[in-house]
CSV table of C-alpha atoms and ligand atoms in Angstrom, one decimal:
chain,number,residue,atom,x,y,z
A,1,MET,CA,21.7,-12.1,7.3
A,2,ASN,CA,22.1,-12.7,11.0
A,3,ARG,CA,20.1,-15.3,12.8
A,4,LYS,CA,18.8,-12.6,15.1
A,5,ASP,CA,17.5,-10.6,12.2
A,6,ASP,CA,14.0,-11.9,12.3
A,7,LEU,CA,11.7,-8.8,11.9
A,8,ILE,CA,9.6,-8.1,8.9
A,9,ALA,CA,9.4,-4.3,8.5
A,10,VAL,CA,6.3,-2.9,6.9
A,11,PHE,CA,6.6,0.7,5.8
A,12,ASP,CA,4.1,3.3,4.6
A,13,SER,CA,3.7,7.1,4.5
A,14,GLY,CA,1.2,6.7,7.3
A,15,VAL,CA,-1.5,4.4,8.6
A,16,GLY,CA,-2.5,3.1,5.1
A,17,GLY,CA,0.0,0.2,5.0
A,18,ILE,CA,-2.0,-1.3,7.9
A,19,SER,CA,-4.4,-2.5,5.1
A,20,VAL,CA,-1.4,-4.7,3.9
A,21,LEU,CA,-0.3,-5.6,7.5
A,22,ARG,CA,-3.8,-7.1,8.1
A,23,HIS,CA,-3.2,-9.6,5.2
A,24,LEU,CA,0.4,-10.3,6.3
A,25,VAL,CA,-0.6,-11.1,9.9
A,26,LYS,CA,-3.4,-13.4,8.7
A,27,LEU,CA,-1.1,-15.3,6.3
A,28,LEU,CA,2.0,-15.3,8.6
A,29,PRO,CA,0.8,-15.4,12.2
A,30,ALA,CA,4.1,-16.7,13.6
A,31,GLU,CA,6.1,-13.7,12.2
A,32,ARG,CA,7.4,-10.6,14.1
A,33,PHE,CA,6.2,-7.5,12.3
A,34,LEU,CA,7.5,-4.0,12.8
A,35,TYR,CA,5.1,-1.5,11.3
A,36,PHE,CA,6.4,2.0,10.7
A,37,GLY,CA,4.1,4.8,9.5
A,38,ASP,CA,5.7,8.1,8.5
A,39,SER,CA,2.6,10.2,9.3
A,40,ALA,CA,4.7,13.2,10.3
A,41,ASN,CA,5.5,13.5,6.6
A,42,ALA,CA,2.3,12.3,5.0
A,43,PRO,CA,0.9,12.6,2.4
A,44,TYR,CA,3.6,11.4,0.1
A,45,GLY,CA,1.4,11.3,-3.0
A,46,THR,CA,1.5,15.1,-3.6
A,47,ARG,CA,5.3,15.4,-3.2
A,48,SER,CA,8.0,15.1,-5.8
A,49,ARG,CA,9.5,11.7,-6.7
A,50,GLU,CA,12.9,12.9,-5.2
A,51,GLU,CA,11.3,13.9,-1.9
A,52,VAL,CA,9.5,10.5,-1.6
A,53,GLU,CA,12.6,8.6,-2.4
A,54,LYS,CA,14.6,10.6,0.2
A,55,LEU,CA,11.9,10.1,2.9
A,56,THR,CA,11.6,6.4,2.1
A,57,PHE,CA,15.4,5.9,2.4
A,58,ALA,CA,15.5,7.8,5.7
A,59,ALA,CA,12.7,5.6,7.1
A,60,VAL,CA,14.3,2.4,5.9
A,61,GLU,CA,17.7,3.4,7.3
A,62,SER,CA,16.2,4.0,10.7
A,63,LEU,CA,14.6,0.5,10.6
A,64,LEU,CA,17.6,-1.5,9.4
A,65,PRO,CA,19.5,-1.5,12.7
A,66,ARG,CA,16.5,-3.3,14.3
A,67,GLY,CA,17.4,-6.5,12.5
A,68,LEU,CA,15.3,-7.1,9.4
A,69,LYS,CA,14.9,-10.2,7.3
A,70,ALA,CA,12.5,-8.5,5.0
A,71,LEU,CA,11.1,-5.1,4.1
A,72,VAL,CA,7.5,-4.7,2.8
A,73,VAL,CA,7.0,-1.3,1.2
A,74,ALA,CA,3.3,-1.1,1.8
A,75,CYS,CA,2.9,2.1,-0.1
A,76,ASN,CA,2.2,2.3,-3.8
A,77,THR,CA,3.7,5.8,-3.9
A,78,ALA,CA,7.0,4.9,-2.2
A,79,THR,CA,7.2,1.7,-4.3
A,80,SER,CA,7.0,3.7,-7.5
A,81,ALA,CA,9.6,6.3,-6.3
A,82,ALA,CA,12.1,4.1,-4.5
A,83,ILE,CA,11.8,0.3,-5.0
A,84,ASP,CA,14.5,0.0,-7.6
A,85,SER,CA,17.0,2.1,-5.7
A,86,LEU,CA,16.2,0.3,-2.5
A,87,ARG,CA,16.9,-3.1,-4.2
A,88,SER,CA,20.2,-1.8,-5.5
A,89,ALA,CA,21.2,-0.4,-2.1
A,90,TYR,CA,20.2,-3.5,-0.1
A,91,PRO,CA,20.7,-6.5,-2.4
A,92,ASP,CA,20.8,-9.0,0.5
A,93,LEU,CA,17.4,-7.9,2.0
A,94,ILE,CA,14.1,-9.4,0.8
A,95,ILE,CA,12.2,-6.3,-0.4
A,96,VAL,CA,8.6,-6.6,-1.5
A,97,GLY,CA,6.7,-3.6,-3.0
A,98,ILE,CA,3.1,-3.0,-3.9
A,99,GLU,CA,1.6,-1.7,-7.2
A,100,PRO,CA,-2.0,-1.0,-8.3
A,101,ALA,CA,-3.8,-4.3,-8.8
A,102,LEU,CA,-4.5,-3.8,-12.4
A,103,LYS,CA,-3.7,-7.4,-13.3
A,104,LEU,CA,-6.2,-8.7,-10.8
A,105,ALA,CA,-8.9,-6.3,-12.2
A,106,ALA,CA,-8.2,-7.3,-15.8
A,107,ASP,CA,-8.3,-11.0,-14.9
A,108,HIS,CA,-11.6,-10.6,-13.2
A,109,PHE,CA,-13.2,-8.2,-15.6
A,110,PRO,CA,-11.9,-9.0,-19.1
A,111,GLY,CA,-12.8,-6.1,-21.4
A,112,GLY,CA,-14.3,-4.3,-18.4
A,113,ARG,CA,-14.4,-0.7,-17.4
A,114,ILE,CA,-11.9,-0.2,-14.6
A,115,GLY,CA,-11.1,2.9,-12.5
A,116,VAL,CA,-7.7,3.1,-10.9
A,117,MET,CA,-7.7,5.3,-7.8
A,118,ALA,CA,-4.2,6.3,-6.6
A,119,THR,CA,-2.2,9.3,-5.5
A,120,PRO,CA,-1.2,11.9,-8.1
A,121,MET,CA,2.4,10.7,-7.9
A,122,THR,CA,1.7,7.0,-8.5
A,123,LEU,CA,-0.5,7.9,-11.5
A,124,ALA,CA,2.2,10.2,-13.0
A,125,GLU,CA,5.1,7.8,-12.6
A,126,GLU,CA,6.7,5.7,-15.3
A,127,LYS,CA,6.1,2.5,-13.5
A,128,PHE,CA,2.3,3.1,-13.8
A,129,SER,CA,2.6,4.0,-17.5
A,130,HIS,CA,4.3,0.6,-18.0
A,131,LEU,CA,1.6,-1.2,-16.1
A,132,LEU,CA,-1.1,0.7,-18.0
A,133,SER,CA,0.4,-0.2,-21.4
A,134,ARG,CA,0.0,-3.9,-20.5
A,135,TYR,CA,-3.7,-3.7,-19.9
A,136,HIS,CA,-5.3,-0.8,-21.7
A,137,ARG,CA,-5.8,-2.6,-25.0
A,138,ASP,CA,-8.2,-5.1,-23.4
A,139,SER,CA,-9.9,-2.9,-20.9
A,140,GLU,CA,-11.2,0.6,-20.6
A,141,ILE,CA,-9.0,2.1,-17.8
A,142,TYR,CA,-9.7,5.5,-16.1
A,143,LYS,CA,-7.2,7.2,-13.9
A,144,LEU,CA,-8.9,8.5,-10.7
A,145,PRO,CA,-6.7,10.6,-8.5
A,146,ALA,CA,-8.3,11.3,-5.1
A,147,PRO,CA,-6.5,14.3,-3.5
A,148,GLY,CA,-7.7,14.8,0.1
A,149,LEU,CA,-8.7,11.2,0.8
A,150,VAL,CA,-5.3,10.2,2.4
A,151,GLU,CA,-5.6,13.1,4.9
A,152,LEU,CA,-9.1,11.9,5.9
A,153,VAL,CA,-7.9,8.3,6.5
A,154,GLU,CA,-5.0,9.7,8.5
A,155,ALA,CA,-7.6,11.5,10.7
A,156,GLY,CA,-9.6,8.3,11.1
A,157,ALA,CA,-12.4,9.6,8.9
A,158,GLY,CA,-12.1,7.4,5.8
A,159,ASN,CA,-15.7,6.4,5.9
A,160,SER,CA,-17.1,9.6,7.3
A,161,PRO,CA,-19.8,11.8,5.7
A,162,GLN,CA,-17.0,14.2,4.8
A,163,ALA,CA,-15.1,11.4,2.9
A,164,GLU,CA,-18.4,10.4,1.2
A,165,ALA,CA,-19.0,14.0,0.0
A,166,LEU,CA,-15.4,14.3,-1.3
A,167,LEU,CA,-15.8,11.0,-3.2
A,168,ARG,CA,-19.2,11.9,-4.6
A,169,LYS,CA,-17.7,15.0,-6.1
A,170,LEU,CA,-14.5,13.3,-7.4
A,171,LEU,CA,-16.3,10.3,-8.9
A,172,ALA,CA,-19.5,11.9,-10.1
A,173,PRO,CA,-18.6,11.4,-13.9
A,174,TYR,CA,-18.0,7.7,-13.3
A,175,VAL,CA,-21.0,6.6,-11.3
A,176,GLY,CA,-22.8,3.8,-13.1
A,177,LYS,CA,-20.0,3.5,-15.7
A,178,LEU,CA,-17.5,1.2,-13.9
A,179,ASP,CA,-17.3,-2.6,-13.3
A,180,ALA,CA,-14.4,-2.3,-10.8
A,181,VAL,CA,-12.2,0.2,-9.0
A,182,VAL,CA,-8.6,-0.7,-8.2
A,183,LEU,CA,-7.5,0.9,-4.8
A,184,GLY,CA,-4.0,1.8,-5.8
A,185,CYS,CA,-3.1,3.5,-2.5
A,186,THR,CA,-2.9,1.5,0.7
A,187,HIS,CA,-5.0,4.1,2.5
A,188,TYR,CA,-8.0,3.6,0.3
A,189,PRO,CA,-9.3,0.3,1.7
A,190,PHE,CA,-10.0,2.3,4.8
A,191,ALA,CA,-12.5,4.3,2.8
A,192,ALA,CA,-14.1,1.3,1.1
A,193,LYS,CA,-17.5,1.7,2.8
A,194,ALA,CA,-17.8,5.3,1.7
A,195,LEU,CA,-16.7,4.3,-1.8
A,196,SER,CA,-19.3,1.6,-2.1
A,197,ARG,CA,-22.0,4.0,-0.9
A,198,VAL,CA,-20.9,6.4,-3.8
A,199,LEU,CA,-20.3,3.8,-6.5
A,200,GLY,CA,-22.9,1.3,-5.6
A,201,PRO,CA,-22.4,-2.2,-4.0
A,202,GLU,CA,-22.1,-3.8,-7.5
A,203,VAL,CA,-18.8,-2.1,-8.3
A,204,ALA,CA,-15.9,-4.4,-7.2
A,205,LEU,CA,-13.2,-2.8,-5.1
A,206,LEU,CA,-9.8,-4.5,-5.6
A,207,ASP,CA,-6.5,-3.9,-3.9
A,208,GLY,CA,-3.0,-5.4,-4.0
A,209,GLY,CA,-2.7,-6.1,-0.2
A,210,GLU,CA,-3.4,-9.8,-0.3
A,211,GLY,CA,-1.1,-10.4,-3.3
A,212,THR,CA,1.7,-8.5,-1.6
A,213,ALA,CA,1.3,-10.7,1.5
A,214,ARG,CA,1.4,-13.8,-0.6
A,215,GLU,CA,4.5,-12.6,-2.4
A,216,THR,CA,6.2,-11.9,1.0
A,217,CYS,CA,5.3,-15.4,2.2
A,218,ARG,CA,6.7,-16.9,-1.0
A,219,ARG,CA,10.0,-15.0,-0.8
A,220,LEU,CA,10.5,-16.0,2.8
A,221,GLU,CA,9.7,-19.6,2.1
A,222,GLN,CA,12.1,-19.7,-0.8
A,223,ALA,CA,14.9,-18.3,1.4
A,224,ASP,CA,13.9,-20.7,4.2
A,225,LEU,CA,13.3,-17.8,6.6
A,226,LEU,CA,9.8,-18.5,7.8
A,227,ARG,CA,9.5,-18.3,11.6
A,228,GLN,CA,7.7,-20.6,14.0
A,229,GLY,CA,6.2,-19.9,17.4
A,230,ALA,CA,4.3,-16.9,18.7
A,231,GLY,CA,4.1,-13.9,16.4
A,232,GLU,CA,4.4,-10.2,17.4
A,233,ILE,CA,3.2,-6.9,16.0
A,234,ILE,CA,5.1,-3.7,16.9
A,235,ILE,CA,3.5,-0.4,15.7
A,236,GLU,CA,5.6,2.8,15.4
A,237,ASN,CA,5.0,6.1,13.9
A,238,SER,CA,7.1,9.2,13.1
A,239,SER,CA,4.3,11.4,14.4
A,240,ARG,CA,4.2,12.2,18.2
A,241,GLU,CA,0.4,12.4,18.0
A,242,PRO,CA,-0.8,9.7,20.4
A,243,ALA,CA,-4.1,9.3,18.5
A,244,LEU,CA,-2.2,7.7,15.6
A,245,LYS,CA,-1.2,4.7,17.6
A,246,ALA,CA,-4.8,4.1,18.7
A,247,LEU,CA,-6.0,4.6,15.1
A,248,SER,CA,-3.4,2.1,13.8
A,249,LEU,CA,-4.7,-0.5,16.2
A,250,THR,CA,-8.3,0.2,15.4
A,251,LEU,CA,-7.6,-0.1,11.6
A,252,LEU,CA,-5.6,-3.3,12.2
A,253,ASN,CA,-8.6,-4.9,13.9
A,254,SER,CA,-11.1,-3.5,11.5
B,1,DGL,N1,-0.4,4.9,1.2
B,1,DGL,C1,0.3,5.5,0.1
B,1,DGL,C2,0.1,4.7,-1.2
B,1,DGL,O1,-0.1,3.5,-1.1
B,1,DGL,C3,0.2,6.9,-0.2
B,1,DGL,C4,-0.4,7.9,0.7
B,1,DGL,C5,0.2,9.2,0.7
B,1,DGL,O2,-0.1,10.0,-0.2
B,1,DGL,O3,1.0,9.5,1.6
B,1,DGL,O4,0.3,5.2,-2.2
């Protein structure tokens, strides 16, 4: 790594990874973050594994020349499709991924009834089957794909009446039957209010954003790469739609 390589890239298929960026900025205010959302190609979650891997590599390769000391893959779908091959391709770069926070849910609700909301691809991947096999004996775990929700968050409508109606339909069989729901897609924290209206305020909503930020901090600390001074946040998107930049800032400050 070069001394001038001091950016932390945060990558997602769109604006969802901003739910992770919020935690990163809080924990590491002196760092320089480069957030890249691939909204032009979102959603990733209904694509094939190969397509998501290809899109992830294309995005990462476009970010590398900017001088990175770390890469946070703030997308559960891209993590399940590409984290292993990214680590093999860039062994000298700190690479942190995100996965559905099942451990957090199982620790907080031992023997509990836990729903896992994630994209169809994340729920179908081998990585998730491994994760599930670790926790399903002690808890009742339900897979809850939510097609359509990412698109609403990308349109700035994650907590809109339309999102609430979609969630009411998708989650009807589970209302009153869950202790917690894991938000296994980084877009979903931006639909948390609609989710709570549907599931009831007593159902805990858990996500891996804070854990991912803590892991990033730990890895940088270990490598003696923590920065001092004033931080910076740069937000970029593959879409030319100007509303996405404004939406990204609104979500960051929400
Ligand atoms: N934000 C992504 C995740 O965490 C997926 C959204 C998409 O389908 O593009 O899984």
